[in-house]
């Protein structure tokens, strides 16, 4: 399949799109680590995660305020209150924030509180939401749909860019297959394929793709080795008591072990350009 006619294609724009978020650049030389709780639950919970990230040099905090849950009886998120908590804590610690928005009516308002708007897997095919996101200038983190092909994923991104918002990042979060050993199947091949086809940054969510804490570090390393521009992972002060995804969020100690292992691989270091490579030889 040729994507040459798409605005998101490398054929149209050979340089990588770099998304500047304060001092952090996504899609630049250095891959990013994005971490935070599945859901924003309280000021204390979010503040403790922010302090952990700050201590470890992680500058991007994620946290859901509008949660697309399978059951209507499950915690649905704090809504706008959650976005306000993200802003309060981010201002205190100097962090960049990402949170999911599910309703086009909340998109404009969200830009007052958070730095990056996530469009979740369940909404990757919500074309009215994609069109509305295209009218914004706030960066968008677009998740791959639960069973979306790469073709559908790229076209979903195209909706946003076609609307005028060029600040789009893609994130592979696992797809639904027959395999039950993991929550979803992490499609590592999506990373180099997307990097070939598009100039947009490509990230990998190791939490929702694997659902298995014990393999998140090797999967993060695999993602980075395959060329990912960053990794997302969920962390919570007390995962057993979390209001969503309690089985798969890392506690603080597990996060530090995870992050330490990924850092030690060297894969999070800035890429050398060809001159630096030559000097090193
Ligand atoms: C999330 O990142 O909070 C989330 C709900 O993920 P996904 O849309 O990938 O299921
Ligand atoms: Mn989650």
mmCIF file of N, CA, C and O and ligand atoms in Angstrom, residues 37-39 62-69 98-100 118-124 141 143-146 171-174 183-184 205 207-209 232 234 244-245, ligand 1:
data_model
loop_
_atom_site.group_PDB
_atom_site.id
_atom_site.type_symbol
_atom_site.label_atom_id
_atom_site.label_comp_id
_atom_site.label_asym_id
_atom_site.label_seq_id
_atom_site.Cartn_x
_atom_site.Cartn_y
_atom_site.Cartn_z
ATOM 1 N N UNK A 37 -0.175 7.424 36.602
ATOM 2 C CA UNK A 37 -1.227 6.464 36.937
ATOM 3 C C UNK A 37 -2.212 6.266 35.783
ATOM 4 O O UNK A 37 -2.345 7.134 34.921
ATOM 5 N N UNK A 38 -2.903 5.142 35.810
ATOM 6 C CA UNK A 38 -3.964 4.911 34.833
ATOM 7 C C UNK A 38 -4.977 6.047 34.977
ATOM 8 O O UNK A 38 -5.239 6.769 34.031
ATOM 9 N N UNK A 39 -5.487 6.228 36.209
ATOM 10 C CA UNK A 39 -6.462 7.291 36.476
ATOM 11 C C UNK A 39 -5.927 8.275 37.498
ATOM 12 O O UNK A 39 -5.255 7.876 38.458
ATOM 13 N N UNK A 62 1.477 11.202 32.720
ATOM 14 C CA UNK A 62 0.177 10.859 32.157
ATOM 15 C C UNK A 62 -0.799 10.556 33.301
ATOM 16 O O UNK A 62 -0.378 10.172 34.397
ATOM 17 N N UNK A 63 -2.082 10.699 33.030
ATOM 18 C CA UNK A 63 -3.085 10.343 34.030
ATOM 19 C C UNK A 63 -4.452 10.548 33.426
ATOM 20 O O UNK A 63 -4.742 11.607 32.871
ATOM 21 N N UNK A 64 -5.314 9.536 33.507
ATOM 22 C CA UNK A 64 -6.635 9.626 32.887
ATOM 23 C C UNK A 64 -7.645 10.315 33.794
ATOM 24 O O UNK A 64 -7.729 10.028 34.989
ATOM 25 N N UNK A 65 -8.414 11.232 33.201
ATOM 26 C CA UNK A 65 -9.479 11.908 33.948
ATOM 27 C C UNK A 65 -10.852 11.479 33.398
ATOM 28 O O UNK A 65 -11.831 11.434 34.138
ATOM 29 N N UNK A 66 -10.890 11.167 32.123
ATOM 30 C CA UNK A 66 -12.109 10.623 31.505
ATOM 31 C C UNK A 66 -11.750 9.202 31.096
ATOM 32 O O UNK A 66 -10.983 8.998 30.151
ATOM 33 N N UNK A 67 -12.262 8.215 31.828
ATOM 34 C CA UNK A 67 -11.840 6.832 31.593
ATOM 35 C C UNK A 67 -12.877 6.073 30.769
ATOM 36 O O UNK A 67 -14.034 5.951 31.187
ATOM 37 N N UNK A 68 -12.473 5.566 29.609
ATOM 38 C CA UNK A 68 -13.412 4.762 28.816
ATOM 39 C C UNK A 68 -13.417 3.335 29.360
ATOM 40 O O UNK A 68 -12.593 2.517 28.973
ATOM 41 N N UNK A 69 -14.318 3.021 30.276
ATOM 42 C CA UNK A 69 -14.305 1.716 30.937
ATOM 43 C C UNK A 69 -15.264 0.741 30.270
ATOM 44 O O UNK A 69 -16.321 1.132 29.769
ATOM 45 N N UNK A 98 -0.249 14.606 30.017
ATOM 46 C CA UNK A 98 -1.055 13.968 28.963
ATOM 47 C C UNK A 98 -2.294 13.371 29.609
ATOM 48 O O UNK A 98 -2.195 12.706 30.649
ATOM 49 N N UNK A 99 -3.459 13.603 28.992
ATOM 50 C CA UNK A 99 -4.676 12.984 29.508
ATOM 51 C C UNK A 99 -5.660 12.754 28.362
ATOM 52 O O UNK A 99 -5.669 13.501 27.389
ATOM 53 N N UNK A 100 -6.453 11.716 28.521
ATOM 54 C CA UNK A 100 -7.394 11.356 27.448
ATOM 55 C C UNK A 100 -8.658 12.207 27.477
ATOM 56 O O UNK A 100 -9.229 12.468 28.544
ATOM 57 N N UNK A 118 -4.759 12.978 24.754
ATOM 58 C CA UNK A 118 -4.725 11.592 24.265
ATOM 59 C C UNK A 118 -6.071 11.242 23.647
ATOM 60 O O UNK A 118 -7.124 11.523 24.217
ATOM 61 N N UNK A 119 -6.014 10.622 22.478
ATOM 62 C CA UNK A 119 -7.221 10.004 21.911
ATOM 63 C C UNK A 119 -6.992 8.510 22.074
ATOM 64 O O UNK A 119 -6.013 7.957 21.567
ATOM 65 N N UNK A 120 -7.846 7.867 22.843
ATOM 66 C CA UNK A 120 -7.617 6.487 23.247
ATOM 67 C C UNK A 120 -7.953 5.477 22.156
ATOM 68 O O UNK A 120 -8.558 5.814 21.129
ATOM 69 N N UNK A 121 -7.547 4.231 22.434
ATOM 70 C CA UNK A 121 -7.722 3.152 21.463
ATOM 71 C C UNK A 121 -9.180 3.023 21.019
ATOM 72 O O UNK A 121 -9.472 2.829 19.833
ATOM 73 N N UNK A 122 -10.100 3.154 21.972
ATOM 74 C CA UNK A 122 -11.516 2.971 21.645
ATOM 75 C C UNK A 122 -12.056 4.085 20.770
ATOM 76 O O UNK A 122 -13.134 3.957 20.187
ATOM 77 N N UNK A 123 -11.353 5.195 20.727
ATOM 78 C CA UNK A 123 -11.819 6.332 19.936
ATOM 79 C C UNK A 123 -10.996 6.593 18.681
ATOM 80 O O UNK A 123 -11.200 7.617 18.022
ATOM 81 N N UNK A 124 -10.085 5.677 18.366
ATOM 82 C CA UNK A 124 -9.260 5.909 17.163
ATOM 83 C C UNK A 124 -10.120 5.994 15.910
ATOM 84 O O UNK A 124 -9.755 6.643 14.938
ATOM 85 N N UNK A 141 -1.849 12.766 21.226
ATOM 86 C CA UNK A 141 -1.268 11.415 21.302
ATOM 87 C C UNK A 141 -2.373 10.458 20.871
ATOM 88 O O UNK A 141 -3.370 10.291 21.580
ATOM 89 N N UNK A 143 -3.757 6.812 20.048
ATOM 90 C CA UNK A 143 -3.491 5.399 20.310
ATOM 91 C C UNK A 143 -4.030 4.531 19.170
ATOM 92 O O UNK A 143 -5.049 4.868 18.549
ATOM 93 N N UNK A 144 -3.351 3.435 18.932
ATOM 94 C CA UNK A 144 -3.821 2.499 17.908
ATOM 95 C C UNK A 144 -5.089 1.809 18.407
ATOM 96 O O UNK A 144 -5.158 1.394 19.573
ATOM 97 N N UNK A 145 -6.078 1.683 17.549
ATOM 98 C CA UNK A 145 -7.329 1.031 17.924
ATOM 99 C C UNK A 145 -7.123 -0.424 18.325
ATOM 100 O O UNK A 145 -6.123 -1.047 17.954
ATOM 101 N N UNK A 146 -8.082 -0.959 19.068
ATOM 102 C CA UNK A 146 -7.972 -2.318 19.625
ATOM 103 C C UNK A 146 -7.697 -3.360 18.549
ATOM 104 O O UNK A 146 -7.009 -4.345 18.786
ATOM 105 N N UNK A 171 0.866 6.022 19.062
ATOM 106 C CA UNK A 171 1.331 5.089 20.091
ATOM 107 C C UNK A 171 0.696 3.710 19.906
ATOM 108 O O UNK A 171 -0.523 3.569 19.891
ATOM 109 N N UNK A 172 1.587 2.734 19.734
ATOM 110 C CA UNK A 172 1.186 1.322 19.647
ATOM 111 C C UNK A 172 0.882 0.866 21.078
ATOM 112 O O UNK A 172 1.697 1.064 21.978
ATOM 113 N N UNK A 173 -0.289 0.263 21.275
ATOM 114 C CA UNK A 173 -0.676 -0.145 22.636
ATOM 115 C C UNK A 173 -1.181 -1.585 22.663
ATOM 116 O O UNK A 173 -1.899 -2.000 23.549
ATOM 117 N N UNK A 174 -0.737 -2.341 21.635
ATOM 118 C CA UNK A 174 -1.151 -3.743 21.572
ATOM 119 C C UNK A 174 -2.465 -3.876 20.829
ATOM 120 O O UNK A 174 -3.314 -2.991 20.871
ATOM 121 N N UNK A 183 -2.228 -9.136 27.893
ATOM 122 C CA UNK A 183 -3.541 -8.469 27.792
ATOM 123 C C UNK A 183 -3.910 -8.206 26.327
ATOM 124 O O UNK A 183 -5.044 -8.376 25.904
ATOM 125 N N UNK A 184 -2.919 -7.744 25.580
ATOM 126 C CA UNK A 184 -3.059 -7.587 24.127
ATOM 127 C C UNK A 184 -1.767 -8.115 23.524
ATOM 128 O O UNK A 184 -0.887 -8.549 24.257
ATOM 129 N N UNK A 205 3.260 1.832 24.308
ATOM 130 C CA UNK A 205 2.679 1.726 25.652
ATOM 131 C C UNK A 205 2.887 0.277 26.107
ATOM 132 O O UNK A 205 2.256 -0.642 25.574
ATOM 133 N N UNK A 207 2.278 -0.903 29.083
ATOM 134 C CA UNK A 207 1.314 -1.336 30.102
ATOM 135 C C UNK A 207 0.091 -1.996 29.468
ATOM 136 O O UNK A 207 -0.246 -3.141 29.779
ATOM 137 N N UNK A 208 -0.598 -1.253 28.590
ATOM 138 C CA UNK A 208 -1.831 -1.805 28.021
ATOM 139 C C UNK A 208 -1.549 -2.892 26.984
ATOM 140 O O UNK A 208 -2.391 -3.737 26.729
ATOM 141 N N UNK A 209 -0.363 -2.865 26.385
ATOM 142 C CA UNK A 209 -0.047 -3.903 25.395
ATOM 143 C C UNK A 209 0.219 -5.246 26.069
ATOM 144 O O UNK A 209 -0.309 -6.262 25.645
ATOM 145 N N UNK A 232 5.597 4.485 27.115
ATOM 146 C CA UNK A 232 4.654 4.893 28.158
ATOM 147 C C UNK A 232 4.421 3.716 29.106
ATOM 148 O O UNK A 232 4.295 2.574 28.657
ATOM 149 N N UNK A 234 2.460 2.710 33.143
ATOM 150 C CA UNK A 234 1.625 3.194 34.249
ATOM 151 C C UNK A 234 2.260 2.887 35.598
ATOM 152 O O UNK A 234 2.770 1.775 35.822
ATOM 153 N N UNK A 244 -8.489 1.814 38.696
ATOM 154 C CA UNK A 244 -8.518 1.188 37.359
ATOM 155 C C UNK A 244 -7.171 0.519 37.121
ATOM 156 O O UNK A 244 -6.164 0.928 37.689
ATOM 157 N N UNK A 245 -7.170 -0.505 36.302
ATOM 158 C CA UNK A 245 -5.930 -1.231 35.949
ATOM 159 C C UNK A 245 -5.046 -1.565 37.163
ATOM 160 O O UNK A 245 -3.822 -1.384 37.120
HETATM 161 C C1 LIG B 1 -5.031 4.696 28.758
HETATM 162 O O1 LIG B 1 -3.903 4.914 28.265
HETATM 163 O O2 LIG B 1 -5.385 5.175 29.827
HETATM 164 C C2 LIG B 1 -5.983 3.825 28.055
HETATM 165 C C3 LIG B 1 -7.264 3.758 28.389
HETATM 166 O O3 LIG B 1 -5.415 3.117 27.067
HETATM 167 P P1 LIG B 1 -6.060 2.491 25.728
HETATM 168 O O4 LIG B 1 -6.893 3.572 25.096
HETATM 169 O O5 LIG B 1 -4.842 2.146 24.937
HETATM 170 O O6 LIG B 1 -6.842 1.282 26.159
#
